[in-house]
Amino acid sequence: MYQPITDAITSRILVIDGAMGTMLQRHKLTESDYRGERFAAHPLDLKNNNEALNFTRPDLIAGVHKSYLDAGADIIETNTFNANAVAMADYDLVPLVREMNLLAVQIARGAVDAANAADPTKTRYVAGALGPCTRSASVVVNADKPEYRNVTFDELYAAYREQAQALLDGGVDLLLCETTFDTLNLKAALLAIQELFDEQPARRVPLSVSLTITDNAGGNLSGQNLAAMWHSIRHAPLFSVGLNCALGPKEMRPFIAELSDAANVNVSAYPNAGLPDPLSETGFPE
């Protein structure tokens, strides 16, 4: 029986999946895998554009989802981290953003529905993943022109609105704005999503955000500390707030404690494999 995620969280800890990119790297994909037939004549290289694989290798994306579900994950993120107009402009794929997101939801939903059917004792969920975009509204990119930014708030808002609309149309169970290294980017996403919810109340889903601290000092790329990040977004109707990326479990723990003390919503934590370590066999300590 389907249990809403808002009910499930009251009785147990929910486990989110792991990274998509590192799972795909294991397959040592080539340019042809990313191109397939759909993009055989595309003028730009597409290698490492993992969202293009929603079109050309949906079997690999579905396989990653299944592996995390088999490992016990409750929440599966769509393969849409960079599926927005800002990031896809680098690959000349902006016109395909909506279709890219719809396909990603379809792939994830198929994996989740199969897992729920095989084991109906608990409900698994599809989170529509919205990444931070590849450009920052706050970070200075030209020291000689400190006022210049390579993206505007309005451009970020439009990109997030298009992506969130597609994810909602595809039928996600929740939206997840993740790996936020610039809170102003996140505020553009939150504005777009809240407007969509206001325009389509029946389509409202739980909204989660996950911030990113980029070093052990506890700040993000624009220099905000964790308290400032939280107070910048606490007005939004959030299901959860948390941290992901950049730090390993040991380094992230005190910041999760700080956030848990401050936030009045559910808290999430999904660390990475730690800060880069060139002496480690894998390049990371964990």
Tab-separated table of C-alpha atoms in Angstrom:
chain	number	residue	atom	x	y	z
A	1	MET	CA	0.000	0.000	0.000
A	2	TYR	CA	1.338	3.430	-0.956
A	3	GLN	CA	2.441	5.515	2.017
A	4	PRO	CA	3.129	9.231	1.469
A	5	ILE	CA	6.680	10.204	2.280
A	6	THR	CA	5.366	12.717	4.813
A	7	ASP	CA	3.932	9.779	6.763
A	8	ALA	CA	6.883	7.440	6.268
A	9	ILE	CA	9.357	9.924	7.742
A	10	THR	CA	7.467	10.002	11.041
A	11	SER	CA	8.236	6.357	11.792
A	12	ARG	CA	11.666	5.623	10.293
A	13	ILE	CA	14.824	7.046	8.790
A	14	LEU	CA	14.610	7.121	4.995
A	15	VAL	CA	17.683	6.132	2.987
A	16	ILE	CA	18.540	8.093	-0.152
A	17	ASP	CA	20.508	6.641	-3.048
A	18	GLY	CA	24.150	7.354	-3.815
A	19	ALA	CA	25.996	9.095	-6.618
A	20	MET	CA	24.991	8.573	-10.241
A	21	GLY	CA	28.204	9.776	-11.869
A	22	THR	CA	30.622	7.376	-10.195
A	23	MET	CA	28.323	4.446	-10.933
A	24	LEU	CA	28.307	5.376	-14.618
A	25	GLN	CA	32.077	5.865	-14.691
A	26	ARG	CA	32.490	2.179	-13.932
A	27	HIS	CA	31.177	1.409	-17.412
A	28	LYS	CA	33.998	3.422	-19.039
A	29	LEU	CA	31.589	4.972	-21.514
A	30	THR	CA	32.789	6.417	-24.817
A	31	GLU	CA	31.549	9.308	-26.905
A	32	SER	CA	29.419	6.882	-28.921
A	33	ASP	CA	27.527	5.798	-25.802
A	34	TYR	CA	26.498	9.385	-25.178
A	35	ARG	CA	25.630	10.038	-28.807
A	36	GLY	CA	23.728	6.906	-29.744
A	37	GLU	CA	21.552	7.249	-32.825
A	38	ARG	CA	19.747	10.298	-31.476
A	39	PHE	CA	22.859	12.480	-31.393
A	40	ALA	CA	25.037	10.798	-34.013
A	41	ALA	CA	25.405	14.050	-35.974
A	42	HIS	CA	25.424	16.437	-33.018
A	43	PRO	CA	28.063	19.163	-33.556
A	44	LEU	CA	29.450	19.129	-29.992
A	45	ASP	CA	31.046	16.378	-27.908
A	46	LEU	CA	28.619	14.880	-25.380
A	47	LYS	CA	30.924	12.650	-23.330
A	48	ASN	CA	30.333	13.063	-19.575
A	49	ASN	CA	26.930	14.651	-20.173
A	50	ASN	CA	25.221	12.022	-18.050
A	51	GLU	CA	21.757	13.462	-18.672
A	52	ALA	CA	22.133	12.695	-22.394
A	53	LEU	CA	22.170	9.024	-21.401
A	54	ASN	CA	18.466	9.322	-20.593
A	55	PHE	CA	18.045	9.306	-24.378
A	56	THR	CA	20.822	6.980	-25.498
A	57	ARG	CA	21.461	4.500	-22.641
A	58	PRO	CA	18.350	4.384	-20.476
A	59	ASP	CA	19.285	0.813	-19.617
A	60	LEU	CA	22.356	2.029	-17.718
A	61	ILE	CA	20.380	4.643	-15.795
A	62	ALA	CA	17.728	2.079	-14.887
A	63	GLY	CA	20.480	-0.297	-13.774
A	64	VAL	CA	21.934	2.273	-11.396
A	65	HIS	CA	18.504	2.934	-9.918
A	66	LYS	CA	17.895	-0.795	-9.468
A	67	SER	CA	21.234	-1.328	-7.759
A	68	TYR	CA	20.449	1.329	-5.165
A	69	LEU	CA	16.945	-0.016	-4.639
A	70	ASP	CA	18.341	-3.526	-4.211
A	71	ALA	CA	20.750	-2.111	-1.613
A	72	GLY	CA	17.804	-0.769	0.370
A	73	ALA	CA	17.352	2.826	-0.794
A	74	ASP	CA	13.968	4.401	-0.091
A	75	ILE	CA	14.472	7.486	-2.274
A	76	ILE	CA	15.801	7.410	-5.840
A	77	GLU	CA	16.937	10.635	-7.493
A	78	THR	CA	16.185	11.237	-11.153
A	79	ASN	CA	19.177	11.526	-13.475
A	80	THR	CA	18.580	15.251	-13.892
A	81	PHE	CA	21.341	16.945	-11.871
A	82	ASN	CA	22.315	19.128	-14.846
A	83	ALA	CA	19.100	18.820	-16.849
A	84	ASN	CA	18.488	22.555	-17.035
A	85	ALA	CA	18.893	25.246	-19.690
A	86	VAL	CA	21.936	26.837	-18.020
A	87	ALA	CA	23.966	23.620	-18.009
A	88	MET	CA	22.676	22.227	-21.310
A	89	ALA	CA	23.661	25.417	-23.139
A	90	ASP	CA	27.230	24.100	-22.981
A	91	TYR	CA	26.158	21.119	-25.084
A	92	ASP	CA	23.676	22.901	-27.374
A	93	LEU	CA	20.852	20.766	-25.974
A	94	VAL	CA	18.631	23.448	-24.441
A	95	PRO	CA	15.571	22.584	-26.623
A	96	LEU	CA	15.605	19.046	-25.190
A	97	VAL	CA	15.556	19.986	-21.489
A	98	ARG	CA	11.887	19.200	-20.948
A	99	GLU	CA	12.064	15.838	-22.731
A	100	MET	CA	15.287	15.014	-20.875
A	101	ASN	CA	13.555	15.483	-17.519
A	102	LEU	CA	10.430	13.592	-18.522
A	103	LEU	CA	12.506	10.618	-19.671
A	104	ALA	CA	14.503	10.639	-16.441
A	105	VAL	CA	11.327	10.505	-14.350
A	106	GLN	CA	9.991	7.696	-16.515
A	107	ILE	CA	13.157	5.637	-15.987
A	108	ALA	CA	13.227	6.220	-12.233
A	109	ARG	CA	9.511	5.608	-11.867
A	110	GLY	CA	9.825	2.288	-13.670
A	111	ALA	CA	12.547	1.137	-11.285
A	112	VAL	CA	10.665	2.312	-8.192
A	113	ASP	CA	7.349	0.815	-9.287
A	114	ALA	CA	9.043	-2.528	-9.911
A	115	ALA	CA	10.660	-2.472	-6.465
A	116	ASN	CA	7.386	-1.525	-4.779
A	117	ALA	CA	5.575	-4.331	-6.591
A	118	ALA	CA	8.230	-6.892	-5.648
A	119	ASP	CA	8.228	-5.838	-1.988
A	120	PRO	CA	5.114	-3.904	-0.952
A	121	THR	CA	6.130	-3.803	2.723
A	122	LYS	CA	7.504	-0.286	2.240
A	123	THR	CA	7.087	2.476	-0.332
A	124	ARG	CA	10.009	3.782	-2.364
A	125	TYR	CA	9.967	7.303	-3.780
A	126	VAL	CA	11.175	9.224	-6.833
A	127	ALA	CA	12.875	12.533	-6.050
A	128	GLY	CA	13.111	15.011	-8.896
A	129	ALA	CA	16.712	16.236	-8.629
A	130	LEU	CA	17.554	19.849	-9.420
A	131	GLY	CA	21.274	20.575	-9.288
A	132	PRO	CA	22.951	23.904	-8.502
A	133	CYS	CA	23.451	24.880	-12.176
A	134	THR	CA	26.913	25.311	-13.627
A	135	ARG	CA	27.012	29.074	-13.036
A	136	SER	CA	26.725	31.146	-9.878
A	137	ALA	CA	24.672	34.275	-9.245
A	138	SER	CA	27.004	35.330	-6.426
A	139	VAL	CA	30.550	34.200	-7.108
A	140	VAL	CA	32.896	36.683	-8.797
A	141	VAL	CA	34.290	35.236	-12.037
A	142	ASN	CA	36.379	38.209	-13.179
A	143	ALA	CA	38.562	39.981	-10.618
A	144	ASP	CA	38.826	43.011	-12.893
A	145	LYS	CA	35.032	43.318	-13.012
A	146	PRO	CA	33.835	42.315	-9.536
A	147	GLU	CA	30.276	43.348	-10.350
A	148	TYR	CA	30.060	40.920	-13.304
A	149	ARG	CA	28.291	37.556	-13.088
A	150	ASN	CA	28.002	35.046	-15.914
A	151	VAL	CA	24.339	34.331	-15.177
A	152	THR	CA	21.428	36.427	-13.932
A	153	PHE	CA	18.826	35.612	-11.306
A	154	ASP	CA	16.123	35.755	-13.982
A	155	GLU	CA	17.985	33.233	-16.140
A	156	LEU	CA	18.327	30.864	-13.193
A	157	TYR	CA	14.662	31.316	-12.287
A	158	ALA	CA	13.557	30.499	-15.851
A	159	ALA	CA	15.798	27.427	-16.019
A	160	TYR	CA	14.585	26.073	-12.700
A	161	ARG	CA	10.959	26.745	-13.535
A	162	GLU	CA	11.206	24.808	-16.797
A	163	GLN	CA	12.929	21.891	-15.097
A	164	ALA	CA	10.630	21.762	-12.075
A	165	GLN	CA	7.562	21.881	-14.308
A	166	ALA	CA	8.828	18.914	-16.321
A	167	LEU	CA	9.651	16.917	-13.191
A	168	LEU	CA	6.185	17.578	-11.782
A	169	ASP	CA	4.570	16.701	-15.105
A	170	GLY	CA	6.551	13.462	-15.098
A	171	GLY	CA	5.107	12.520	-11.722
A	172	VAL	CA	7.849	12.747	-9.090
A	173	ASP	CA	6.994	12.160	-5.424
A	174	LEU	CA	9.108	15.079	-4.191
A	175	LEU	CA	11.463	17.759	-5.492
A	176	LEU	CA	15.059	17.929	-4.275
A	177	CYS	CA	17.236	20.989	-4.865
A	178	GLU	CA	20.671	19.614	-4.062
A	179	THR	CA	24.371	20.420	-3.855
A	180	THR	CA	23.622	24.105	-3.349
A	181	PHE	CA	26.948	25.952	-3.384
A	182	ASP	CA	25.284	29.361	-3.901
A	183	THR	CA	22.184	30.196	-1.877
A	184	LEU	CA	21.112	32.843	-4.398
A	185	ASN	CA	20.867	30.116	-7.051
A	186	LEU	CA	18.738	28.127	-4.628
A	187	LYS	CA	16.481	31.108	-3.974
A	188	ALA	CA	15.805	31.312	-7.717
A	189	ALA	CA	14.807	27.645	-7.658
A	190	LEU	CA	12.598	28.073	-4.588
A	191	LEU	CA	10.823	31.061	-6.138
A	192	ALA	CA	10.136	29.153	-9.352
A	193	ILE	CA	8.901	26.067	-7.509
A	194	GLN	CA	6.667	27.978	-5.108
A	195	GLU	CA	5.075	29.836	-8.007
A	196	LEU	CA	4.379	26.522	-9.749
A	197	PHE	CA	2.800	25.192	-6.553
A	198	ASP	CA	0.651	28.311	-6.219
A	199	GLU	CA	-0.516	28.017	-9.832
A	200	GLN	CA	-1.154	24.268	-9.587
A	201	PRO	CA	-2.083	23.441	-5.968
A	202	ALA	CA	-3.040	19.876	-6.861
A	203	ARG	CA	0.486	19.235	-8.103
A	204	ARG	CA	2.218	20.291	-4.882
A	205	VAL	CA	4.762	17.742	-3.603
A	206	PRO	CA	7.166	17.797	-0.646
A	207	LEU	CA	10.123	20.101	-1.280
A	208	SER	CA	13.596	19.284	0.013
A	209	VAL	CA	16.854	21.214	-0.224
A	210	SER	CA	20.409	20.102	0.392
A	211	LEU	CA	23.181	22.611	0.938
A	212	THR	CA	26.896	22.182	0.298
A	213	ILE	CA	29.727	23.283	2.548
A	214	THR	CA	32.886	23.462	0.494
A	215	ASP	CA	35.521	23.265	3.231
A	216	ASN	CA	36.059	22.504	6.896
A	217	ALA	CA	35.634	26.186	7.763
A	218	GLY	CA	31.910	25.726	7.198
A	219	GLY	CA	31.180	28.103	4.332
A	220	ASN	CA	29.856	27.806	0.798
A	221	LEU	CA	31.429	29.233	-2.351
A	222	SER	CA	29.904	32.666	-1.788
A	223	GLY	CA	31.179	32.829	1.799
A	224	GLN	CA	27.971	32.189	3.731
A	225	ASN	CA	28.197	30.099	6.872
A	226	LEU	CA	25.625	27.437	7.623
A	227	ALA	CA	23.453	29.640	9.842
A	228	ALA	CA	23.253	32.277	7.118
A	229	MET	CA	22.332	29.655	4.529
A	230	TRP	CA	19.493	28.347	6.674
A	231	HIS	CA	18.097	31.773	7.498
A	232	SER	CA	18.199	32.650	3.794
A	233	ILE	CA	15.765	29.852	2.931
A	234	ARG	CA	13.780	29.093	6.088
A	235	HIS	CA	10.806	31.045	4.716
A	236	ALA	CA	10.192	28.312	2.128
A	237	PRO	CA	7.715	25.505	2.902
A	238	LEU	CA	10.351	22.789	3.162
A	239	PHE	CA	9.923	19.093	3.863
A	240	SER	CA	13.596	18.789	4.734
A	241	VAL	CA	16.927	20.581	4.692
A	242	GLY	CA	20.344	18.964	4.754
A	243	LEU	CA	23.897	18.744	3.512
A	244	ASN	CA	25.496	16.745	0.734
A	245	CYS	CA	28.713	16.572	-1.281
A	246	ALA	CA	32.161	18.049	-0.534
A	247	LEU	CA	32.646	16.508	2.928
A	248	GLY	CA	32.915	12.934	4.163
A	249	PRO	CA	30.881	11.608	7.109
A	250	LYS	CA	33.410	12.588	9.772
A	251	GLU	CA	33.811	16.149	8.501
A	252	MET	CA	30.094	16.637	7.884
A	253	ARG	CA	28.868	15.409	11.275
A	254	PRO	CA	29.330	18.648	13.294
A	255	PHE	CA	27.619	20.692	10.592
A	256	ILE	CA	24.684	18.285	10.504
A	257	ALA	CA	24.407	18.705	14.278
A	258	GLU	CA	24.429	22.492	13.884
A	259	LEU	CA	21.779	22.376	11.182
A	260	SER	CA	19.631	19.977	13.181
A	261	ASP	CA	19.693	22.375	16.125
A	262	ALA	CA	18.664	25.314	13.942
A	263	ALA	CA	16.146	23.839	11.518
A	264	ASN	CA	12.493	23.213	12.316
A	265	VAL	CA	12.066	20.652	9.509
A	266	ASN	CA	13.403	17.170	8.785
A	267	VAL	CA	17.173	16.967	8.286
A	268	SER	CA	19.032	15.003	5.620
A	269	ALA	CA	22.673	13.996	5.279
A	270	TYR	CA	24.374	12.338	2.357
A	271	PRO	CA	28.132	12.889	2.535
A	272	ASN	CA	30.576	11.974	-0.171
A	273	ALA	CA	33.768	9.950	0.092
A	274	GLY	CA	35.649	12.724	1.870
A	275	LEU	CA	37.989	15.484	0.755
A	276	PRO	CA	40.355	14.473	-2.079
A	277	ASP	CA	43.361	12.467	-0.922
A	278	PRO	CA	46.046	11.836	-3.571
A	279	LEU	CA	47.610	9.143	-1.368
A	280	SER	CA	44.412	7.084	-1.306
A	281	GLU	CA	43.951	4.252	-3.795
A	282	THR	CA	40.700	5.769	-5.059
A	283	GLY	CA	41.663	9.402	-4.579
A	284	PHE	CA	39.301	9.724	-1.607
A	285	PRO	CA	39.673	8.481	1.984
A	286	GLU	CA	36.298	6.736	2.314
